[in-house]
Amino acid sequence: MGCGSSRVGVAPVQLSHASSVGLAEPVAKRCPACGAYVQMQENDAVMCGCEARAAGGTLDKALLNGGCGHEFSWSTLDPISCGRPGSPDNERQANFILAHTGKPARSSEAVPAVPSERLRPLVLKSCPACGIYIEKADGNDDMMCGCEARDAGGTFEKAISNGGCGHEFNWTTLLPSACGKPGYPDNPRQVNFVMTPKQEDVVRL
């Protein structure tokens, strides 16, 4: 059995050079609802997981691609449809499950689940480092966020250009194997690995 291959449920992001990872910030922003990277589209209205509704995108297509289907304004990040803060449209919109007060906007049972018929039959998991959804297509448990595993031909550059963060980890345990770990992000996309001020104080001690 070969190394695991993955698919990232966001459109590929084109990058140029510079910044702390040797690459400039992509023309992409994080979806306000689920945190996945979404590429800038032709108009200001964008949909997480596929092209905007005006360009033929649908909620079903967005969910099949691993997105959450949230539509929002690229310039302001204001919601347009399919979920808003405190009122998630589906279980992938984790950022909308909590209201701005930090208290649950709904009980977990009340958050709509993504219907099984709208999902690919293969398993989806969220990258431990950046949070985007990754689909395990085949192979073993060696994974890279953004492309196939390193032993299967994946590279950091390929992962970044596909919209991932390049983090390598074990699919079953989610333990890191390369390119970032908790408290030590490898690049700016690995927001889940950034230490909070309290964590930094503990490290200093």
mmCIF file of C-alpha atoms in Angstrom:
data_model
loop_
_atom_site.group_PDB
_atom_site.id
_atom_site.type_symbol
_atom_site.label_atom_id
_atom_site.label_comp_id
_atom_site.label_asym_id
_atom_site.label_seq_id
_atom_site.Cartn_x
_atom_site.Cartn_y
_atom_site.Cartn_z
ATOM 1 C CA MET A 1 0.000 0.000 0.000
ATOM 2 C CA GLY A 2 1.442 3.346 -1.003
ATOM 3 C CA CYS A 3 1.574 6.581 0.899
ATOM 4 C CA GLY A 4 -1.683 8.371 1.443
ATOM 5 C CA SER A 5 -2.895 10.840 -1.117
ATOM 6 C CA SER A 6 -5.155 13.734 -0.279
ATOM 7 C CA ARG A 7 -7.406 16.269 -1.917
ATOM 8 C CA VAL A 8 -7.965 19.766 -0.582
ATOM 9 C CA GLY A 9 -11.470 21.129 -0.904
ATOM 10 C CA VAL A 10 -10.528 24.624 -2.042
ATOM 11 C CA ALA A 11 -9.466 26.053 -5.380
ATOM 12 C CA PRO A 12 -5.693 26.122 -6.090
ATOM 13 C CA VAL A 13 -3.970 29.305 -4.949
ATOM 14 C CA GLN A 14 -1.294 30.950 -7.056
ATOM 15 C CA LEU A 15 1.661 32.270 -5.051
ATOM 16 C CA SER A 16 4.674 34.470 -5.703
ATOM 17 C CA HIS A 17 7.977 34.630 -3.807
ATOM 18 C CA ALA A 18 8.940 36.333 -0.453
ATOM 19 C CA SER A 19 7.727 36.163 3.211
ATOM 20 C CA SER A 20 8.835 33.947 6.067
ATOM 21 C CA VAL A 21 8.098 30.761 4.139
ATOM 22 C CA GLY A 22 9.803 31.984 0.983
ATOM 23 C CA LEU A 23 6.413 32.689 -0.567
ATOM 24 C CA ALA A 24 4.214 35.778 -0.561
ATOM 25 C CA GLU A 25 0.745 35.742 0.903
ATOM 26 C CA PRO A 26 -1.585 34.130 -1.660
ATOM 27 C CA VAL A 27 -4.590 35.798 -3.172
ATOM 28 C CA ALA A 28 -6.709 33.891 -0.664
ATOM 29 C CA LYS A 29 -8.574 34.485 2.561
ATOM 30 C CA ARG A 30 -9.898 32.173 5.241
ATOM 31 C CA CYS A 31 -13.603 31.414 5.101
ATOM 32 C CA PRO A 32 -15.251 33.222 8.042
ATOM 33 C CA ALA A 33 -17.453 30.184 8.690
ATOM 34 C CA CYS A 34 -15.062 27.199 8.610
ATOM 35 C CA GLY A 35 -11.541 28.640 8.265
ATOM 36 C CA ALA A 36 -10.682 26.968 4.963
ATOM 37 C CA TYR A 37 -8.671 28.999 2.477
ATOM 38 C CA VAL A 38 -10.805 30.446 -0.325
ATOM 39 C CA GLN A 39 -9.282 31.876 -3.475
ATOM 40 C CA MET A 40 -10.282 35.301 -4.755
ATOM 41 C CA GLN A 41 -12.874 34.963 -7.498
ATOM 42 C CA GLU A 42 -13.963 37.194 -10.339
ATOM 43 C CA ASN A 43 -16.624 39.070 -8.374
ATOM 44 C CA ASP A 44 -16.768 40.227 -4.756
ATOM 45 C CA ALA A 45 -19.230 37.462 -3.807
ATOM 46 C CA VAL A 46 -17.407 34.180 -3.150
ATOM 47 C CA MET A 47 -18.461 30.720 -1.988
ATOM 48 C CA CYS A 48 -16.377 28.408 0.188
ATOM 49 C CA GLY A 49 -15.708 25.197 -1.730
ATOM 50 C CA CYS A 50 -16.438 26.208 -5.320
ATOM 51 C CA GLU A 51 -17.134 29.113 -7.649
ATOM 52 C CA ALA A 52 -19.662 31.730 -6.574
ATOM 53 C CA ARG A 53 -23.367 31.065 -7.086
ATOM 54 C CA ALA A 54 -23.516 33.624 -9.920
ATOM 55 C CA ALA A 55 -20.810 31.644 -11.735
ATOM 56 C CA GLY A 56 -22.610 28.326 -11.356
ATOM 57 C CA GLY A 57 -21.597 27.292 -7.846
ATOM 58 C CA THR A 58 -24.029 25.401 -5.631
ATOM 59 C CA LEU A 59 -24.083 24.298 -2.013
ATOM 60 C CA ASP A 60 -23.929 20.651 -3.086
ATOM 61 C CA LYS A 61 -20.835 21.296 -5.189
ATOM 62 C CA ALA A 62 -19.169 23.235 -2.365
ATOM 63 C CA LEU A 63 -19.814 20.430 0.137
ATOM 64 C CA LEU A 64 -18.584 17.759 -2.277
ATOM 65 C CA ASN A 65 -15.342 19.731 -2.705
ATOM 66 C CA GLY A 66 -14.779 19.847 1.045
ATOM 67 C CA GLY A 67 -15.957 23.430 1.643
ATOM 68 C CA CYS A 68 -18.808 24.597 3.859
ATOM 69 C CA GLY A 69 -20.838 26.476 1.215
ATOM 70 C CA HIS A 70 -20.766 29.820 3.037
ATOM 71 C CA GLU A 71 -21.159 32.800 0.699
ATOM 72 C CA PHE A 72 -19.551 36.053 1.742
ATOM 73 C CA SER A 73 -18.179 39.353 0.489
ATOM 74 C CA TRP A 74 -14.488 39.089 -0.379
ATOM 75 C CA SER A 75 -13.792 42.722 0.492
ATOM 76 C CA THR A 76 -15.672 42.966 3.795
ATOM 77 C CA LEU A 77 -16.071 39.273 4.815
ATOM 78 C CA ASP A 78 -19.733 40.038 5.543
ATOM 79 C CA PRO A 79 -22.047 37.011 5.119
ATOM 80 C CA ILE A 80 -24.269 36.835 2.046
ATOM 81 C CA SER A 81 -25.985 33.479 2.503
ATOM 82 C CA CYS A 82 -25.597 29.973 3.915
ATOM 83 C CA GLY A 83 -24.731 30.732 7.531
ATOM 84 C CA ARG A 84 -23.762 33.689 9.699
ATOM 85 C CA PRO A 85 -22.135 34.185 13.137
ATOM 86 C CA GLY A 86 -24.237 32.393 15.742
ATOM 87 C CA SER A 87 -26.340 30.663 13.097
ATOM 88 C CA PRO A 88 -24.339 28.002 11.209
ATOM 89 C CA ASP A 89 -25.900 26.402 8.139
ATOM 90 C CA ASN A 90 -24.128 23.077 8.676
ATOM 91 C CA GLU A 91 -21.710 21.321 11.022
ATOM 92 C CA ARG A 92 -18.628 22.403 9.059
ATOM 93 C CA GLN A 93 -19.196 26.039 9.969
ATOM 94 C CA ALA A 94 -17.437 25.684 13.306
ATOM 95 C CA ASN A 95 -16.611 29.399 13.562
ATOM 96 C CA PHE A 96 -20.321 30.234 13.451
ATOM 97 C CA ILE A 97 -21.389 27.717 16.110
ATOM 98 C CA LEU A 98 -20.313 30.079 18.883
ATOM 99 C CA ALA A 99 -21.905 33.511 19.076
ATOM 100 C CA HIS A 100 -19.698 36.574 19.615
ATOM 101 C CA THR A 101 -20.287 36.226 23.359
ATOM 102 C CA GLY A 102 -18.356 32.957 23.327
ATOM 103 C CA LYS A 103 -21.439 31.084 24.468
ATOM 104 C CA PRO A 104 -22.971 28.360 22.289
ATOM 105 C CA ALA A 105 -25.472 29.856 19.890
ATOM 106 C CA ARG A 106 -27.234 26.494 19.665
ATOM 107 C CA SER A 107 -26.898 23.137 21.310
ATOM 108 C CA SER A 108 -24.612 20.826 19.359
ATOM 109 C CA GLU A 109 -27.613 18.645 18.541
ATOM 110 C CA ALA A 110 -29.316 21.589 16.840
ATOM 111 C CA VAL A 111 -26.466 22.344 14.425
ATOM 112 C CA PRO A 112 -27.505 20.875 11.070
ATOM 113 C CA ALA A 113 -25.351 17.953 9.960
ATOM 114 C CA VAL A 114 -24.122 17.744 6.380
ATOM 115 C CA PRO A 115 -26.416 15.171 4.727
ATOM 116 C CA SER A 116 -24.481 12.017 3.851
ATOM 117 C CA GLU A 117 -25.648 12.148 0.244
ATOM 118 C CA ARG A 118 -23.877 15.485 -0.127
ATOM 119 C CA LEU A 119 -20.499 14.072 0.931
ATOM 120 C CA ARG A 120 -17.970 12.035 -0.969
ATOM 121 C CA PRO A 121 -17.836 8.446 0.262
ATOM 122 C CA LEU A 122 -14.223 8.928 1.367
ATOM 123 C CA VAL A 123 -13.274 10.280 4.777
ATOM 124 C CA LEU A 124 -12.674 13.989 5.369
ATOM 125 C CA LYS A 125 -10.602 15.356 8.217
ATOM 126 C CA SER A 126 -9.456 18.840 9.154
ATOM 127 C CA CYS A 127 -5.706 19.512 8.896
ATOM 128 C CA PRO A 128 -4.324 19.815 12.461
ATOM 129 C CA ALA A 129 -2.187 22.789 11.424
ATOM 130 C CA CYS A 130 -4.429 25.009 9.292
ATOM 131 C CA GLY A 131 -7.906 23.542 9.619
ATOM 132 C CA ILE A 132 -8.824 23.051 5.962
ATOM 133 C CA TYR A 133 -10.651 19.874 5.047
ATOM 134 C CA ILE A 134 -8.551 17.082 3.517
ATOM 135 C CA GLU A 135 -9.868 13.974 1.830
ATOM 136 C CA LYS A 136 -7.944 10.704 2.123
ATOM 137 C CA ALA A 137 -8.119 9.231 -1.358
ATOM 138 C CA ASP A 138 -6.036 6.070 -0.906
ATOM 139 C CA GLY A 139 -2.740 4.689 0.417
ATOM 140 C CA ASN A 140 -1.401 4.519 3.960
ATOM 141 C CA ASP A 141 -1.610 6.991 6.837
ATOM 142 C CA ASP A 142 1.219 9.335 5.742
ATOM 143 C CA MET A 143 -0.456 12.578 4.733
ATOM 144 C CA MET A 144 0.526 16.054 3.520
ATOM 145 C CA CYS A 145 -1.899 18.976 3.615
ATOM 146 C CA GLY A 146 -2.354 20.210 0.069
ATOM 147 C CA CYS A 147 -1.157 17.270 -2.022
ATOM 148 C CA GLU A 148 -0.088 13.630 -1.963
ATOM 149 C CA ALA A 149 2.366 12.451 0.710
ATOM 150 C CA ARG A 150 6.081 13.126 0.243
ATOM 151 C CA ASP A 151 6.906 9.485 -0.583
ATOM 152 C CA ALA A 152 4.210 9.539 -3.250
ATOM 153 C CA GLY A 153 5.705 12.607 -4.942
ATOM 154 C CA GLY A 154 4.269 15.425 -2.876
ATOM 155 C CA THR A 155 6.332 18.531 -2.182
ATOM 156 C CA PHE A 156 5.916 21.574 0.035
ATOM 157 C CA GLU A 157 5.703 23.834 -3.031
ATOM 158 C CA LYS A 158 2.961 21.703 -4.558
ATOM 159 C CA ALA A 159 1.017 21.658 -1.296
ATOM 160 C CA ILE A 160 1.194 25.443 -0.943
ATOM 161 C CA SER A 161 0.201 26.083 -4.565
ATOM 162 C CA ASN A 162 -2.853 23.839 -4.083
ATOM 163 C CA GLY A 163 -4.047 25.889 -1.118
ATOM 164 C CA GLY A 164 -2.725 23.643 1.688
ATOM 165 C CA CYS A 165 -0.156 24.411 4.380
ATOM 166 C CA GLY A 166 2.291 21.556 3.716
ATOM 167 C CA HIS A 167 1.910 19.993 7.171
ATOM 168 C CA GLU A 168 2.753 16.278 7.246
ATOM 169 C CA PHE A 169 0.933 14.096 9.749
ATOM 170 C CA ASN A 170 -0.480 10.656 10.506
ATOM 171 C CA TRP A 171 -4.061 10.279 9.287
ATOM 172 C CA THR A 172 -5.191 8.026 12.141
ATOM 173 C CA THR A 173 -3.507 9.700 15.116
ATOM 174 C CA LEU A 174 -3.144 13.239 13.661
ATOM 175 C CA LEU A 175 0.355 13.336 15.177
ATOM 176 C CA PRO A 176 2.796 15.595 13.264
ATOM 177 C CA SER A 177 5.626 14.054 11.269
ATOM 178 C CA ALA A 178 7.124 17.095 9.514
ATOM 179 C CA CYS A 179 6.559 20.737 8.552
ATOM 180 C CA GLY A 180 5.170 22.217 11.751
ATOM 181 C CA LYS A 181 3.908 21.052 15.129
ATOM 182 C CA PRO A 182 1.841 22.602 17.957
ATOM 183 C CA GLY A 183 3.584 25.750 19.163
ATOM 184 C CA TYR A 184 5.955 25.774 16.201
ATOM 185 C CA PRO A 185 4.164 26.663 12.948
ATOM 186 C CA ASP A 186 6.214 26.227 9.809
ATOM 187 C CA ASN A 187 4.457 29.008 7.903
ATOM 188 C CA PRO A 188 1.717 31.656 8.372
ATOM 189 C CA ARG A 189 -1.048 29.314 7.220
ATOM 190 C CA GLN A 190 -0.566 27.001 10.205
ATOM 191 C CA VAL A 191 -2.674 29.165 12.496
ATOM 192 C CA ASN A 192 -3.664 26.263 14.768
ATOM 193 C CA PHE A 193 -0.005 25.811 15.738
ATOM 194 C CA VAL A 194 0.614 29.425 16.796
ATOM 195 C CA MET A 195 1.213 29.739 20.544
ATOM 196 C CA THR A 196 -1.018 31.999 22.602
ATOM 197 C CA PRO A 197 0.649 34.553 24.945
ATOM 198 C CA LYS A 198 -0.131 32.252 27.912
ATOM 199 C CA GLN A 199 1.543 29.316 26.187
ATOM 200 C CA GLU A 200 4.579 31.468 25.415
ATOM 201 C CA ASP A 201 4.849 32.406 29.108
ATOM 202 C CA VAL A 202 4.831 28.712 30.052
ATOM 203 C CA VAL A 203 7.612 28.003 27.545
ATOM 204 C CA ARG A 204 9.715 30.834 29.044
ATOM 205 C CA LEU A 205 9.296 29.317 32.499
#
